[in-house]
Structures are given as C-alpha cells and as structure tokens.
C-alpha cells in the first residue's frame, strides 16, 4: 500500500468514527421526536381488534421485552413469545431476561437514557420512582389492552398511579408461612392454628434450646422488612404504611419501636437463624442449607413461590396462616399484584407492545403456556384456564385462601425503594445492637418524613 | 519536511483517541462535577442545590463516615497483604527452577480472573458458613468462623480475594528483582553478609521504586473497589463491607440520587488525590533510585 493510500484510509477511518459518534446523538433525538408523536397518536386509543389486524398486515416490527426471573420463568416466557410470533409472523420479540439482582438498576438506567425496552416487567413499588420523575410509562387505559379481565380492585391496588394505569399486574398473591411438615410434626407445630408473634417466639425458643442447630425460621433483610416489620405495623393500623392523599405515615413511632423490638426478640430467643448466616442466601432463602437439610422449620414467603420452597427440600411442605398481633386490624399482608407488565411510553411500536401485553395477559393460549411461571395472573381468563387444568397447585391455592380474607390494600408509595432501604438499614442496626428499637424508631420516623417530603 | 506540514496528520491520527477521551472521560468527569451541585436523579432533570449534597454528606449521612472508615480499613488491610504476597511469590519465581515460565503464568492467572463477577460468586460459596472452606477446616476438627455473616470477619474475607489477585504486582516485582545487579550480591557474599542481611540491605532498597509504584496503584485501586463487596456481601452485614464504591453505586442506581452520588465520588476523588500526593511527598525519604539521586 502506498503512503498516500495509508493516509487516505487513516482519514477515512477517523471520519467514520467521528460521524458514528455524532450519528448516535442524531438518532436518539429523532427517536424522541418520533416516539413523542406516536405517544400522542396512541392516546387517541385504537381498538384492540384494529391493533391485531394491523399487526397482522403491517411491516415487520421488532419489540423488546425485559423481565427477571428464574430458569422456569425464562423457559415459559420464551415458549410464550414463540407462540406469539407464530400468531403474528410480522412481529419479532427480542427477549431480555436475567435474575432479579441488578434488574431495577438496569431498567432505571435504560429509561433514563431512552433505551428502555418496549415492554418491561416491573414491581408496583417502582412506579412512583419512575412516574414521579417523568412520563416514562404508558397509560394502558389509552391503549388496546383489555383491562376488564382483571379482578375487581386489583388494578386500583396494584397498577394505578396518578389516575393512569401504568401496570398490568401479572400475578396476584399474598404471603404465608411455608412449613416443613416433618419439622412441624417433630416439634409440635399446629398447622391449623393462627399463631401470634409471641407464641411463635415461645415455640422457636423452645426448639432452639432443645437443639441449638435448629431454628424455627429464617429471613434475609428483605423478608424481615416486607414480611415481619411491615405486616407488624399494618396489623396495628389496618391500612397501608403511607396515606397517599396526605403523604403522611399511618403508624406511630411506638408502633415502629414495637416492630423493631419484635424482630430483635426473634433473634435473641433463637427463633430466627442468625442474621449473618441467613443473609448469605439473600434473595433466595430456599437455598439456605439449613432449610434444605430440614434444620429450619418455616419461612415467611410469597404465595407465588410455593413450587420453589417445595422443590428445595425433600420433606413435604405445607402452609399456615400468617402470625399476627392480638386484636390485629388486618392480617398485615396484601392480597394484590406486586409485579406486572408496563409499556414504555416512548416506544416506537406502542400499539404492537400493547398487543403483546394483551396477548400475554388475556390470551388463553399464552396463559396456558405460561402456567404460573409468570405468576398467578389476576384475570378471569387465568382463573378459567389455570384453575380448570389444575396448574395452580394445592399449596399455592391454600396459601391464597389463608391470606386473602382480612388482607389489606397497599399503595405504590408504601413500596417506595428509599423507604424500604431506610427500614432495612435500621433493622440491621437493631439486630446488630448498634441502636435500640426506640432509637431506630425515632430515626425511621425522621427519615421517612424526609423522603415523603421529597416525594410530595 | 517540517513541523508545520505534518501536524495536521498528527492531529488526525490522535483524533480517535482524543474523541474517545473527550466523550468517555472528560465529559462524564465534568458533568459529574456539575451534577454534584444538583439533585439530579437518573430519571428526572436536576435542580441546582449548591453545596447541599456536600453538606448533607458530612452532616447528615451517617453511612458516609462509616463507609469511608470501612474503605480505609479495607485499603490498610488489603494493600500491605497483597504487596507482601506479591513480593514473596516474585522472589520464589526469581529462583532458577524447572518450568519457571509455567509457574509464572499460573501465578498470574488469578489476576486475570480475579476481578470478575463469577469469581466473586465462587468466593461467596467457598466462604459461606456451610461452604467449602469451613468444610475443609471441619476435616481437621476446626469449626470455621462465619466468614461472611460475622461483621468482624467479612471485610477480611473480601480482602483475601484481592490478595489472591497479586499477579500484576508480582510481575513488576519480578522485573525489579531481575534488574538488581548480581555483582551486589556477590560482593555481599564475599563480605560475609547472610541472605536476610542481603534482602534488607540490597533487595529491598533496590526494589523501592517498584514498591512505590505498586503502593500508589494498589491504594488507588483499593479505595475504588466495588465488585467483591457488591457481589459477595452486598456491603453487609450491617454495612461492615460497605465500601465507598458500593455506597456510590447504591445511591446512584438504587436510590436514584445521581447528584448526591456524584458529590460522594468527588469527595472520594479528592481523598485519593491527597493520599497519592502524600505518598509522592514521602517518597524522597524512602525510595532509592539507582541513577545518582536518592
């Protein structure tokens, strides 16, 4: 190659790189303009059938769909996507799936940079974070998604924010106590009884004193917050932690101090497996070696996780009612959807995204393929398909039956990530004896108020 | 052919690097400084809040001081351990052994894999209460500690991972050892100096430039550590491994306080800068250059 030729190539490469970088910016700007126009158009509200017809005839469309989950959910989702693509050959769905760790951060970053997927699985508690900062999620009421199949009250409880339906709940469920039946019969746990927190502690203390390798229960920080601390507060008040009308806390400092004290007592009595050991399995308590080996009797968990807990140990697993305080105003747990599908308001293919969500949630074929791997969808269609063919297992059904009566309705603000982080940090400090339950309660009230003032 | 004729070509050749530097390094650096004076969240546009983030950091955020303390402890434990390990292995690999190149390659392998998420997960499984390490100790009747769950042990466990990645420091020590003239040792032998005396009077002084370089690099690296604490312990238990890197990440991406996290980053940057300058200043007193200056 001549010297002149080399120079020419070098110049050309530099130009390509420079324009490549500049091109990214232009493309992003164009996307924003176009998607804004399409969002406006979408707001006119096309009919569901029209969307289906147009999807069947239009140019090829590619959708991106992101979710988190374990392998069984991934396999079911991919099979459902395959069926959807077979039904609408012009639509390709790119699957973006992973475990729970890092998913929230990834979605937030993608939303911020305008690169979020068209459809994404999110938690109800994330909606205030997202919609509070801007109009990132589409209002499903303006799109061809049939929301009438949802059971009464569930959309209000789990998907609405500021009058917009931002989430189609994909699972309905509650919380219950999963019990290793062999452990229960060996230590006299009465599965039909509704234990108080104090009674559980007495039982746990007796079991641990008898054999120091055994613990009645185990929990990671998230479970301590969501299934010990929060239910204890709500059992006192009967309502969501935060009143969204006034943006005030509904519980008192004394309630919080009592809840912290209850958790501390759980550890000091030997009822709960030591925090440090349990938290090694944070996010997947079913993998706790002691639970697997039958050295832990019970785990507070979500009804949707019944197969996970059953599969992780050889002993039969049963469920029992959630523990409660005396004269509780509710059982302290929600019966609602805590997770679902949302559509990116800036999606270039917002109608097709709506068609996909509608298929996933309302189509009998999709529900049949997904089973309960995405959750037990709170729709009449899911009831019809999954209950009829026995997909919803006995354990899960029993868990829901135990939890549903006397449950309470929460709201999105009560699930705010910052509030949750604050209580989790303080729970750890109480458990490690750095602060007393009273000090933790005072600090919690102060920090919660600060966060709520910002959210206002 | 003079300077004026070729400078354009020079500029064109450095253009790709220059653009990369501006877009990927200079721009984020400047923007993070700007964001540190705003309440910018990832999703919303930020308003200017002046020094609020910095004031809050030092007056209201109890986890900032805790995190800073943990980070210093981490650097104080991990850096000397890592350098000592690297020096010992480098001295062994400096001996005339069979298949020495194979050993040198093998000992460098952890440094290639060490910073990865996969190795951190492996570390977690090895050191959990019922993990492989305690299983191994159990063979000898020793009840192993709760490496990750005990707040007094977890930081040391994280440090062990970074000590295991001694490869890059070891290679530099090895190069330094091979640059020490052998006649110094021969003269010392003739004068009757023993091996320990030779190590302290010849090897160590001659290695001080390498020790100096390694020290600076490893301290900077340690103060910015993120992966091991984030993956293995998530900053816990009870913030015992809550390194600054983890705090910045959690503030920015979990609590969506990008402005606040930017302010923390800048405070960390200034701390690293001051420590580096301090070590540079101190080098006159202990670093020996074999070029006429000391």
Coordinates of C-alpha atoms in Angstrom, one line a residue, chain A residues 38-39 42-43 111 117-120 122 127 130-131 134-145 147 159-161 163-168 341-347 350-351 353-354 357:
Chain A
X38 CA -46.6 8.3 18.4
X39 CA -47.4 8.5 22.1
X42 CA -51.6 6.3 20.7
X43 CA -53.5 8.4 23.2
X111 CA -35.4 4.5 30.9
X117 CA -37.4 -2.0 26.2
X118 CA -40.9 -1.6 24.7
X119 CA -42.4 -3.9 27.3
X120 CA -40.9 -4.5 30.7
X122 CA -41.6 -4.0 36.9
X127 CA -43.9 3.1 39.7
X130 CA -40.4 6.2 37.6
X131 CA -43.6 8.2 37.1
X134 CA -41.4 11.9 34.3
X135 CA -43.9 10.3 31.9
X136 CA -42.0 7.1 31.2
X137 CA -44.7 4.5 31.3
X138 CA -47.7 4.4 29.1
X139 CA -51.3 4.7 30.4
X140 CA -52.7 1.3 29.5
X141 CA -56.2 2.8 29.5
X142 CA -55.4 4.6 26.3
X143 CA -54.0 1.5 24.6
X144 CA -55.6 -1.6 23.1
X145 CA -55.1 -3.7 26.3
X147 CA -58.1 -4.3 31.4
X159 CA -51.4 -0.8 38.7
X160 CA -52.7 2.7 39.1
X161 CA -50.6 5.8 39.7
X163 CA -55.1 8.2 37.6
X164 CA -53.1 6.3 35.0
X165 CA -53.0 2.5 34.6
X166 CA -49.2 2.0 34.3
X167 CA -49.1 -1.7 35.2
X168 CA -51.0 -4.8 34.2
X341 CA -46.1 -5.7 32.7
X342 CA -45.6 -2.0 31.8
X343 CA -45.2 -0.4 28.4
X344 CA -42.6 2.2 27.6
X345 CA -44.4 5.5 26.8
X346 CA -41.6 6.3 24.3
X347 CA -41.9 3.0 22.5
X350 CA -46.5 1.3 21.3
X351 CA -49.6 -0.3 19.7
X353 CA -46.4 -3.5 22.5
X354 CA -50.0 -3.2 23.8
X357 CA -49.2 -7.3 26.6

